[in-house]
Backbone as a chain_set.jsonl record, in Angstrom:
{"seq": "ERSYQLLSTHLALQTEITEKEEVKNALIESKEQYLSLVNSLQEVIFQRNLSGNWSFVNTTWTELTGFTVEETIGKHFSEFIHPEDRSTCLDCIHPIVENDKSRQTQVRYLTKDGNYRWMDVHKQIIFNEKGETIGLSGTLRDITAEKKAKEALEKEQKQLYYLINNAPVAIAMFDQNMNYVCHSQQWL", "coords": {"N": [[-43.79, -11.111, -48.981], [-42.936, -12.861, -46.891], [-40.181, -12.837, -47.353], [-39.642, -10.192, -46.835], [-40.118, -10.111, -44.039], [-38.121, -11.842, -43.168], [-35.846, -10.434, -43.967], [-36.159, -8.096, -42.475], [-36.017, -9.152, -39.863], [-33.428, -10.158, -39.971], [-31.948, -7.758, -40.287], [-32.579, -6.507, -37.852], [-31.397, -8.297, -36.045], [-28.715, -8.039, -36.836], [-28.252, -5.364, -36.137], [-28.58, -5.551, -33.363], [-26.487, -7.304, -32.709], [-24.31, -5.768, -33.527], [-24.545, -3.576, -31.733], [-24.142, -4.914, -29.287], [-21.525, -5.759, -29.653], [-20.225, -3.294, -29.788], [-20.658, -2.387, -27.153], [-19.256, -4.371, -25.783], [-16.633, -3.877, -26.736], [-16.279, -1.295, -25.723], [-16.315, -1.84, -22.982], [-14.008, -3.421, -22.76], [-12.057, -1.556, -23.513], [-12.407, 0.314, -21.452], [-11.65, -1.236, -19.234], [-8.964, -1.674, -19.882], [-7.987, 0.955, -19.758], [-8.416, 1.472, -17.037], [-6.717, -0.472, -15.811], [-4.28, 0.41, -16.83], [-4.064, 2.906, -15.583], [-4.093, 2.134, -12.815], [-1.793, 0.529, -12.711], [0.178, 2.355, -13.22], [0.679, 3.84, -11.01], [2.636, 4.948, -8.153], [2.231, 3.72, -5.752], [1.366, 0.598, -4.186], [-1.612, -0.975, -4.928], [-4.058, -2.804, -3.325], [-6.148, -5.708, -2.64], [-7.647, -7.754, -0.22], [-9.139, -10.827, 0.809], [-11.596, -11.879, 3.302], [-10.278, -13.867, 4.672], [-7.722, -13.033, 4.645], [-6.17, -13.423, 2.441], [-4.42, -12.41, -0.483], [-6.239, -10.892, -3.065], [-5.998, -9.133, -5.079], [-3.327, -7.304, -6.466], [-1.567, -4.538, -7.751], [0.836, -3.987, -10.432], [2.907, -2.554, -9.333], [3.524, -3.738, -6.969], [5.216, -5.854, -7.706], [7.402, -4.374, -8.624], [8.291, -3.225, -6.214], [8.656, -5.369, -4.392], [9.601, -7.587, -5.77], [8.251, -9.955, -6.003], [6.048, -11.631, -8.181], [2.766, -10.815, -9.462], [1.304, -13.133, -9.864], [2.639, -14.927, -8.156], [1.781, -13.996, -5.768], [-1.051, -13.636, -5.482], [-3.711, -15.172, -3.78], [-2.181, -16.037, -1.656], [-1.606, -15.763, 1.898], [-1.487, -12.605, 3.41], [0.253, -12.246, 5.576], [2.438, -13.822, 5.117], [4.222, -12.239, 3.837], [5.031, -10.341, 5.587], [7.267, -8.893, 7.956], [8.456, -10.951, 10.601], [8.412, -9.772, 13.214], [6.495, -7.827, 12.927], [4.1, -9.01, 12.405], [2.12, -9.677, 14.398], [1.146, -7.168, 15.074], [-0.073, -6.409, 12.674], [-2.053, -8.387, 12.377], [-3.551, -7.95, 14.678], [-4.791, -5.516, 14.163], [-6.758, -5.892, 12.283], [-9.33, -6.871, 13.07], [-10.525, -4.681, 14.582], [-10.961, -2.895, 12.446], [-12.844, -4.203, 10.807], [-14.943, -4.535, 12.64], [-15.586, -1.902, 13.356], [-16.044, -0.492, 11.041], [-14.016, 1.166, 9.984], [-11.075, 2.809, 8.666], [-7.565, 2.047, 8.625], [-4.183, 2.932, 9.405], [-0.886, 1.922, 9.178], [2.607, 1.183, 9.775], [4.736, -1.079, 8.425], [7.095, -3.768, 7.843], [7.726, -5.232, 4.75], [8.447, -8.275, 3.103], [10.949, -8.802, 0.633], [11.711, -10.35, -2.503], [14.392, -10.988, -2.594], [15.011, -11.501, 0.013], [15.312, -9.388, 1.742], [13.848, -6.576, 3.545], [11.314, -4.094, 3.116], [10.193, -0.991, 4.277], [6.818, -0.133, 4.606], [4.17, 2.159, 4.291], [1.027, 1.611, 5.246], [-2.255, 1.837, 4.236], [-5.506, 0.951, 4.912], [-8.841, -0.249, 4.385], [-12.181, -1.466, 4.989], [-14.045, -3.439, 2.617], [-17.161, -3.769, 0.946], [-19.802, -5.915, -0.269], [-22.527, -5.732, -2.682], [-24.693, -6.135, -1.035], [-24.033, -5.015, 1.318], [-22.437, -6.472, 2.968], [-19.423, -7.334, 4.643], [-16.564, -8.039, 2.777], [-13.856, -8.059, 2.615], [-10.611, -6.433, 2.64], [-9.276, -3.396, 1.352], [-6.677, -1.346, -0.014], [-3.671, 0.694, 0.157], [-0.129, 0.488, -0.333], [2.729, 2.207, 0.479], [6.051, 2.768, -0.276], [8.323, 3.483, 2.197], [10.915, 3.201, 2.873], [13.324, 4.632, 2.301], [12.803, 7.053, 3.617], [12.631, 6.155, 6.278], [15.26, 5.212, 6.667], [16.688, 7.608, 6.363], [15.703, 9.072, 8.536], [16.605, 7.463, 10.663], [19.382, 7.739, 10.29], [19.688, 10.484, 10.78], [18.878, 10.619, 13.489], [20.91, 9.075, 14.625], [23.151, 10.677, 14.064], [22.449, 12.932, 15.59], [22.522, 11.846, 18.195], [25.248, 11.244, 18.347], [26.308, 13.829, 18.164], [25.226, 15.039, 20.486], [26.488, 13.422, 22.388], [29.197, 14.075, 21.919], [29.182, 16.836, 22.519], [28.275, 16.795, 25.187], [30.371, 15.452, 26.461], [32.597, 16.997, 25.986], [35.787, 18.504, 26.656], [35.751, 21.149, 27.213], [33.782, 24.116, 27.891], [30.743, 23.995, 26.355], [27.771, 24.873, 24.727], [24.61, 24.193, 23.24], [22.09, 25.798, 21.462], [18.623, 26.273, 20.546], [16.659, 27.826, 17.902], [15.257, 29.71, 19.335], [16.871, 30.368, 21.361], [16.864, 28.552, 23.465], [18.179, 26.12, 25.673], [19.541, 23.262, 24.204], [21.401, 21.251, 24.478], [24.332, 20.73, 26.534], [27.828, 20.827, 27.508], [29.467, 19.003, 30.158], [31.276, 20.668, 31.313], [30.153, 23.142, 31.098], [28.492, 23.568, 33.207]], "CA": [[-44.089, -10.823, -47.575], [-42.053, -13.679, -46.061], [-38.83, -12.326, -47.582], [-39.562, -8.925, -46.126], [-40.015, -10.429, -42.615], [-36.789, -12.398, -42.931], [-34.9, -9.331, -44.115], [-36.363, -7.228, -41.32], [-35.475, -9.86, -38.706], [-31.979, -10.188, -40.169], [-31.429, -6.417, -39.998], [-32.722, -6.277, -36.41], [-30.362, -9.097, -35.397], [-27.433, -7.407, -37.155], [-28.17, -4.16, -35.317], [-28.388, -5.978, -31.98], [-25.129, -7.854, -32.624], [-23.397, -4.626, -33.622], [-24.63, -2.834, -30.474], [-23.487, -5.71, -28.254], [-20.099, -5.727, -29.953], [-19.758, -1.972, -29.389], [-20.642, -2.378, -25.689], [-18.141, -5.235, -25.382], [-15.401, -3.154, -27.026], [-16.192, -0.183, -24.775], [-15.928, -2.417, -21.698], [-12.6, -3.826, -22.868], [-11.271, -0.318, -23.505], [-12.506, 0.873, -20.11], [-10.827, -2.069, -18.368], [-7.565, -1.403, -20.222], [-7.664, 2.278, -19.205], [-8.36, 1.309, -15.584], [-5.491, -1.185, -15.469], [-3.167, 1.294, -17.152], [-3.999, 3.889, -14.5], [-3.733, 1.453, -11.569], [-0.425, 0.031, -12.795], [1.129, 3.447, -13.382], [0.833, 4.511, -9.728], [3.826, 4.649, -7.362], [1.804, 2.913, -4.624], [0.735, -0.693, -4.421], [-3.036, -1.04, -4.633], [-4.319, -4.211, -3.022], [-7.383, -6.189, -2.023], [-7.529, -9.046, 0.456], [-10.435, -11.355, 1.229], [-11.738, -11.939, 4.764], [-9.29, -14.81, 5.21], [-6.418, -12.376, 4.625], [-5.437, -13.785, 1.228], [-4.407, -11.39, -1.523], [-7.094, -11.15, -4.218], [-5.54, -8.221, -6.132], [-2.238, -6.342, -6.285], [-1.14, -4.003, -9.041], [2.201, -4.373, -10.802], [3.874, -1.858, -8.485], [3.913, -4.751, -5.982], [6.38, -6.555, -8.249], [8.517, -3.415, -8.642], [8.78, -2.976, -4.857], [9.015, -6.576, -3.639], [10.204, -8.615, -6.613], [7.296, -11.048, -6.181], [5.091, -11.361, -9.254], [1.358, -10.836, -9.077], [0.901, -14.536, -9.848], [3.202, -15.551, -6.961], [1.2, -13.359, -4.582], [-2.502, -13.833, -5.381], [-4.12, -16.398, -3.102], [-1.387, -16.278, -0.461], [-1.959, -14.94, 3.045], [-0.633, -11.418, 3.433], [1.251, -12.317, 6.642], [3.636, -14.482, 4.591], [5.104, -11.206, 3.298], [5.269, -9.376, 6.659], [8.375, -9.205, 8.868], [7.922, -11.681, 11.755], [8.172, -8.88, 14.352], [5.363, -6.936, 12.637], [2.897, -9.8, 12.094], [1.063, -9.573, 15.412], [0.566, -5.83, 14.93], [-0.959, -6.42, 11.496], [-3.204, -9.25, 12.63], [-4.351, -7.34, 15.741], [-5.539, -4.325, 13.733], [-7.789, -6.242, 11.298], [-10.655, -6.993, 13.685], [-11.151, -3.368, 14.836], [-11.412, -2.292, 11.195], [-14.069, -4.884, 10.391], [-15.992, -4.297, 13.628], [-15.929, -0.485, 13.479], [-16.197, 0.128, 9.713], [-13.053, 2.259, 9.864], [-9.829, 2.523, 7.978], [-6.394, 2.044, 9.496], [-2.893, 3.228, 8.811], [0.216, 1.351, 9.947], [3.884, 1.082, 9.084], [5.274, -2.423, 8.633], [8.123, -4.213, 6.902], [7.312, -6.276, 3.81], [9.509, -9.1, 2.556], [11.242, -8.736, -0.801], [12.079, -11.665, -3.023], [15.803, -11.247, -2.3], [15.165, -11.784, 1.434], [15.364, -8.15, 2.522], [12.541, -6.008, 3.888], [11.078, -2.681, 2.799], [9.168, -0.362, 5.109], [5.653, 0.319, 3.86], [3.086, 2.869, 4.953], [-0.134, 0.839, 4.815], [-3.594, 2.383, 4.482], [-6.467, -0.094, 4.539], [-10.226, -0.07, 4.823], [-12.999, -2.617, 4.624], [-14.852, -3.342, 1.401], [-18.461, -4.423, 1.084], [-20.482, -6.312, -1.504], [-23.732, -4.932, -2.945], [-25.653, -6.344, 0.061], [-23.52, -4.352, 2.51], [-21.684, -7.426, 3.777], [-17.972, -7.189, 4.56], [-15.962, -9.101, 1.962], [-12.402, -8.012, 2.68], [-9.937, -5.155, 2.84], [-8.543, -2.829, 0.219], [-5.825, -0.262, 0.452], [-2.451, 1.035, -0.562], [1.171, 0.352, 0.32], [3.684, 3.197, -0.043], [7.403, 2.465, 0.182], [8.905, 4.569, 2.991], [12.215, 2.718, 3.308], [14.318, 5.716, 2.248], [12.469, 7.992, 4.685], [13.006, 5.524, 7.545], [16.72, 5.201, 6.752], [17.135, 8.987, 6.577], [15.358, 9.428, 9.922], [17.532, 6.733, 11.533], [20.702, 8.358, 10.153], [19.625, 11.771, 11.472], [18.855, 10.336, 14.923], [22.245, 8.606, 14.987], [24.018, 11.852, 14.065], [22.087, 13.754, 16.741], [23.054, 11.195, 19.392], [26.696, 11.435, 18.341], [26.556, 15.229, 18.452], [24.948, 15.241, 21.907], [27.545, 12.754, 23.138], [30.417, 14.885, 21.799], [29.008, 18.083, 23.266], [28.171, 16.481, 26.612], [31.658, 14.982, 26.976], [33.686, 17.881, 25.559], [36.604, 18.954, 27.796], [35.566, 22.604, 27.368], [32.38, 24.529, 28.054], [30.018, 24.126, 25.083], [26.312, 24.767, 24.847], [23.901, 24.279, 21.963], [20.791, 26.43, 21.634], [17.741, 26.229, 19.377], [16.435, 29.138, 17.273], [14.695, 30.621, 20.334], [17.89, 30.477, 22.401], [16.631, 27.603, 24.545], [19.203, 25.083, 25.729], [19.269, 21.968, 23.607], [22.312, 20.42, 25.278], [25.56, 21.415, 26.939], [28.861, 19.946, 28.044], [29.553, 18.979, 31.622], [32.086, 21.817, 31.685], [29.304, 24.33, 31.065], [27.86, 23.701, 34.511]], "C": [[-43.122, -11.568, -46.665], [-40.608, -13.201, -46.186], [-38.612, -11.026, -46.83], [-39.374, -9.164, -44.62], [-38.621, -10.976, -42.286], [-35.716, -11.307, -42.999], [-34.972, -8.402, -42.909], [-35.765, -7.859, -40.053], [-33.956, -9.902, -38.775], [-31.353, -8.837, -39.822], [-31.503, -6.108, -38.498], [-31.647, -7.047, -35.641], [-28.975, -8.504, -35.627], [-27.212, -6.173, -36.289], [-27.876, -4.534, -33.866], [-26.978, -6.533, -31.774], [-24.099, -6.73, -32.651], [-23.38, -3.832, -32.325], [-23.931, -3.589, -29.344], [-21.979, -5.71, -28.439], [-19.501, -4.384, -29.54], [-19.673, -1.856, -27.868], [-19.464, -3.202, -25.174], [-16.808, -4.514, -25.598], [-15.197, -1.983, -26.061], [-15.775, -0.688, -23.394], [-14.459, -2.833, -21.688], [-11.701, -2.598, -22.793], [-11.268, 0.312, -22.116], [-11.633, 0.093, -19.133], [-9.349, -1.804, -18.623], [-7.123, -0.054, -19.672], [-7.511, 2.203, -17.69], [-7.056, 0.64, -15.176], [-4.252, -0.35, -15.762], [-2.97, 2.333, -16.05], [-3.493, 3.242, -13.215], [-2.272, 1.016, -11.584], [0.611, 1.125, -12.983], [1.393, 4.189, -12.067], [2.116, 4.078, -9.024], [3.49, 3.74, -6.177], [1.261, 1.567, -5.089], [-0.74, -0.535, -4.067], [-3.35, -2.509, -4.415], [-5.74, -4.431, -2.559], [-7.069, -7.535, -1.403], [-8.921, -9.507, 0.842], [-10.476, -11.438, 2.751], [-10.765, -12.91, 5.423], [-7.89, -14.201, 5.257], [-5.581, -12.714, 3.417], [-5.543, -12.666, 0.203], [-5.36, -11.804, -2.646], [-6.747, -10.213, -5.381], [-4.338, -7.441, -5.626], [-1.885, -5.813, -7.664], [0.334, -4.323, -9.265], [3.27, -3.618, -10.014], [4.362, -2.793, -7.374], [5.181, -5.467, -6.446], [7.596, -5.645, -8.254], [9.122, -3.24, -7.252], [9.282, -4.226, -4.145], [9.761, -7.615, -4.458], [9.295, -9.815, -6.831], [6.321, -10.683, -7.296], [3.673, -11.377, -8.69], [0.895, -12.285, -8.933], [1.42, -15.266, -8.611], [2.482, -15.098, -5.687], [-0.277, -13.685, -4.394], [-2.805, -15.188, -4.754], [-3.324, -16.709, -1.846], [-1.832, -15.334, 0.658], [-0.961, -13.784, 3.159], [0.484, -11.531, 4.467], [2.523, -13.041, 6.202], [4.67, -13.464, 4.111], [5.484, -10.152, 4.351], [6.445, -9.841, 7.523], [7.805, -9.886, 10.111], [7.604, -10.8, 12.972], [6.943, -7.991, 14.157], [4.047, -7.702, 12.462], [1.786, -9.627, 13.122], [0.385, -8.206, 15.345], [-0.435, -5.804, 13.788], [-2.215, -7.235, 11.761], [-4.128, -8.635, 13.679], [-5.199, -6.168, 15.246], [-6.631, -4.648, 12.718], [-9.176, -6.248, 11.927], [-11.28, -5.639, 14.021], [-11.651, -2.686, 13.565], [-12.758, -2.882, 10.808], [-15.22, -4.558, 11.346], [-16.469, -2.846, 13.656], [-16.094, 0.24, 12.146], [-15.231, 1.291, 9.5], [-11.852, 1.828, 9.038], [-8.692, 2.601, 8.993], [-5.157, 2.385, 8.696], [-1.827, 2.668, 9.738], [1.486, 1.414, 9.117], [4.483, -0.265, 9.439], [6.312, -2.739, 7.559], [7.596, -5.375, 6.071], [8.542, -6.955, 3.223], [9.687, -8.82, 1.067], [11.753, -10.104, -1.233], [13.538, -12.015, -2.733], [16.084, -11.454, -0.804], [15.288, -10.565, 2.328], [13.944, -7.694, 2.858], [12.503, -4.543, 3.504], [9.98, -2.183, 3.729], [8.054, 0.154, 4.224], [4.696, 1.06, 4.792], [1.813, 2.262, 4.389], [-1.416, 1.566, 5.207], [-4.585, 1.328, 4.017], [-7.841, 0.247, 5.093], [-11.035, -1.271, 4.359], [-13.734, -2.358, 3.312], [-16.094, -4.206, 1.583], [-18.953, -4.892, -0.274], [-21.742, -5.47, -1.646], [-24.803, -5.088, -1.865], [-25.206, -5.663, 1.353], [-22.738, -5.271, 3.429], [-20.186, -7.211, 3.574], [-17.391, -8.356, 3.769], [-14.434, -9.071, 1.988], [-11.89, -6.628, 2.978], [-9.339, -4.694, 1.52], [-7.679, -1.71, 0.752], [-4.625, -0.035, -0.427], [-1.24, 0.766, 0.323], [2.103, 1.363, -0.338], [5.044, 2.907, 0.562], [7.983, 3.68, 0.917], [10.286, 4.179, 3.51], [13.253, 3.831, 3.344], [14.059, 6.738, 3.357], [12.899, 7.44, 6.036], [14.524, 5.542, 7.73], [17.262, 6.601, 7.011], [16.863, 9.429, 8.014], [16.308, 8.747, 10.893], [18.923, 7.352, 11.483], [20.747, 9.692, 10.887], [19.642, 11.576, 12.983], [20.226, 9.879, 15.419], [23.218, 9.784, 15.056], [23.724, 12.757, 15.25], [22.631, 13.16, 18.031], [24.565, 11.38, 19.479], [27.052, 12.872, 18.707], [26.331, 15.526, 19.929], [26.041, 14.611, 22.777], [28.827, 13.589, 23.113], [30.318, 16.163, 22.62], [29.018, 17.802, 24.765], [29.521, 16.112, 27.221], [32.844, 15.841, 26.548], [34.467, 18.374, 26.782], [36.503, 20.473, 28.041], [34.082, 22.907, 27.507], [31.762, 24.776, 26.683], [28.532, 24.015, 25.386], [25.711, 24.888, 23.452], [22.501, 24.8, 22.261], [19.941, 26.231, 20.385], [17.545, 27.641, 18.856], [15.901, 30.176, 18.255], [15.619, 30.805, 21.53], [17.561, 29.656, 23.646], [17.744, 26.565, 24.503], [18.703, 23.816, 25.036], [20.126, 20.93, 24.333], [23.555, 21.235, 25.611], [26.565, 20.403, 27.473], [28.826, 20.002, 29.558], [30.358, 20.171, 32.133], [31.274, 23.099, 31.741], [28.704, 24.609, 32.449], [28.723, 24.387, 35.477]], "O": [[-42.545, -10.968, -45.758], [-39.888, -13.172, -45.188], [-37.545, -10.787, -46.263], [-38.558, -8.491, -43.99], [-38.024, -10.625, -41.268], [-34.797, -11.273, -42.181], [-33.942, -7.975, -42.388], [-35.092, -7.184, -39.273], [-33.275, -9.708, -37.768], [-30.334, -8.786, -39.133], [-30.581, -5.51, -37.943], [-31.055, -6.52, -34.699], [-28.153, -8.472, -34.711], [-26.116, -5.959, -35.771], [-27.032, -3.916, -33.218], [-26.348, -6.249, -30.755], [-23.134, -6.742, -31.888], [-22.308, -3.448, -31.857], [-23.216, -2.991, -28.54], [-21.237, -5.663, -27.457], [-18.394, -4.336, -29.003], [-18.715, -1.285, -27.348], [-18.763, -2.79, -24.25], [-15.945, -4.545, -24.721], [-14.074, -1.715, -25.633], [-14.977, -0.046, -22.711], [-13.755, -2.612, -20.702], [-10.695, -2.606, -22.085], [-10.231, 0.791, -21.656], [-10.953, 0.687, -18.297], [-8.565, -1.719, -17.679], [-6.005, 0.073, -19.173], [-6.593, 2.794, -17.122], [-6.361, 1.132, -14.287], [-3.277, -0.404, -15.012], [-1.842, 2.603, -15.636], [-2.562, 3.751, -12.593], [-1.585, 1.123, -10.567], [1.809, 0.851, -12.914], [2.245, 5.076, -12.022], [2.625, 2.983, -9.262], [4.372, 3.06, -5.654], [0.772, 1.416, -6.209], [-1.067, -0.008, -3.004], [-2.962, -3.361, -5.215], [-6.44, -3.506, -2.148], [-6.335, -8.346, -1.967], [-9.786, -8.693, 1.164], [-9.496, -11.102, 3.417], [-10.465, -12.778, 6.61], [-6.977, -14.784, 5.842], [-4.409, -12.343, 3.352], [-6.598, -12.053, 0.033], [-5.299, -12.936, -3.125], [-7.144, -10.456, -6.521], [-4.33, -6.97, -4.489], [-1.902, -6.562, -8.641], [0.998, -4.868, -8.383], [4.435, -4.017, -10.032], [5.487, -2.653, -6.894], [6.11, -5.661, -5.663], [8.7, -6.081, -7.927], [10.34, -3.119, -7.122], [10.237, -4.151, -3.372], [10.481, -8.442, -3.898], [9.53, -10.611, -7.74], [5.826, -9.557, -7.349], [3.421, -11.883, -7.597], [0.178, -12.622, -7.991], [0.73, -16.13, -8.07], [2.575, -15.756, -4.65], [-0.713, -13.977, -3.28], [-2.239, -16.21, -5.139], [-3.735, -17.551, -1.048], [-2.362, -14.253, 0.402], [0.248, -13.971, 3.021], [1.561, -10.97, 4.263], [3.57, -12.897, 6.835], [5.852, -13.784, 3.991], [6.178, -9.185, 4.038], [6.599, -11.033, 7.787], [6.776, -9.451, 10.629], [6.632, -11.058, 13.682], [6.408, -7.46, 15.13], [2.986, -7.085, 12.381], [0.626, -9.447, 12.75], [-0.826, -8.106, 15.542], [-1.522, -5.241, 13.92], [-3.317, -6.816, 11.408], [-5.347, -8.776, 13.589], [-6.225, -5.858, 15.85], [-7.371, -3.746, 12.324], [-10.107, -5.677, 11.359], [-12.47, -5.452, 13.767], [-12.655, -1.974, 13.599], [-13.703, -2.149, 10.514], [-16.347, -4.331, 10.905], [-17.636, -2.588, 13.951], [-16.266, 1.458, 12.124], [-15.6, 2.297, 8.895], [-11.651, 0.647, 8.756], [-8.85, 3.154, 10.081], [-5.086, 2.163, 7.488], [-1.859, 2.909, 10.945], [1.447, 1.666, 7.913], [4.713, -0.562, 10.612], [6.394, -2.077, 6.524], [7.092, -6.364, 6.602], [9.537, -6.309, 2.893], [8.715, -8.627, 0.336], [12.175, -10.911, -0.405], [13.889, -13.191, -2.635], [17.24, -11.569, -0.396], [15.36, -10.699, 3.549], [12.967, -8.349, 2.497], [13.513, -3.842, 3.557], [8.972, -2.858, 3.942], [8.309, 0.803, 3.21], [4.451, 0.641, 5.924], [1.543, 2.379, 3.194], [-1.629, 1.872, 6.38], [-4.523, 0.863, 2.879], [-7.983, 0.926, 6.11], [-10.628, -1.999, 3.454], [-14.007, -1.214, 2.948], [-16.076, -5.225, 2.273], [-18.573, -4.34, -1.307], [-21.999, -4.59, -0.824], [-25.721, -4.271, -1.782], [-25.906, -5.721, 2.364], [-22.409, -4.889, 4.552], [-19.738, -6.938, 2.46], [-17.686, -9.517, 4.051], [-13.789, -9.965, 1.44], [-12.607, -5.768, 3.489], [-8.947, -5.506, 0.682], [-7.92, -1.188, 1.841], [-4.555, -0.486, -1.57], [-1.318, 0.81, 1.55], [2.251, 1.378, -1.56], [5.176, 2.81, 1.782], [8.119, 4.76, 0.342], [10.772, 4.762, 4.478], [13.987, 3.958, 4.324], [15.004, 7.234, 3.97], [13.467, 8.166, 6.853], [15.018, 5.849, 8.815], [18.197, 6.766, 7.794], [17.7, 10.084, 8.634], [16.773, 9.373, 11.845], [19.579, 7.48, 12.516], [21.739, 10.0, 11.548], [20.351, 12.295, 13.688], [20.651, 10.257, 16.511], [24.014, 9.883, 15.989], [24.649, 13.297, 15.856], [23.147, 13.891, 18.876], [25.101, 11.643, 20.556], [27.988, 13.107, 19.471], [27.154, 16.19, 20.559], [26.464, 15.194, 23.775], [29.466, 13.789, 24.146], [31.254, 16.528, 23.331], [29.694, 18.495, 25.525], [29.782, 16.431, 28.38], [33.991, 15.436, 26.736], [33.874, 18.633, 27.829], [37.109, 20.997, 28.975], [33.235, 22.046, 27.267], [32.202, 25.654, 25.941], [28.096, 23.185, 26.183], [26.238, 25.595, 22.594], [21.818, 24.326, 23.168], [20.474, 26.041, 19.291], [18.206, 28.566, 19.327], [16.067, 31.378, 18.045], [15.217, 31.325, 22.572], [17.941, 30.028, 24.756], [18.198, 26.176, 23.427], [17.58, 23.368, 25.264], [19.639, 19.877, 24.745], [23.79, 22.298, 25.035], [26.212, 19.282, 27.839], [28.247, 20.907, 30.16], [30.147, 20.631, 33.255], [31.694, 24.058, 32.389], [28.446, 25.76, 32.801], [28.332, 24.578, 36.628]]}, "num_chains": 1, "name": "protein.A"}
């Protein structure tokens, strides 16, 4: 009788240990899949606490800025923002927290080599299970190439307008609907 009880208890414990081990392995696998997905994205995924310190960034952060995750976690986000953009970033945090809304901005982030990259920033507040605000989460998308292309196009347009406006002959430029876009002084 006593042997039977011990055997039964042993089998029950073995079953419970096996089930817990399976749950643990499933959680580990789920976490690995999550991190694999998060780290394969082109955008930086981030979380900051209410003090503004980074609490999470995915590895895309390192690809875009050169700063490692370890160098970043715990530091205030403004340390990585261009000095001219800092007040804009700090000014938009309070309205998000007060109004439970998300925000989108474009700011320059510091790279480890001392340069800056333009980022399209989407952020929203995050809550704990009690509904209390605990920080911000969001994404950073590198838009440096887009900004440079837009600046180059604007520069070319200004040069074209200048050339047309100052041409020694009558020149006019029209859009697709035959509306004047610009003309030389000789056109008048």
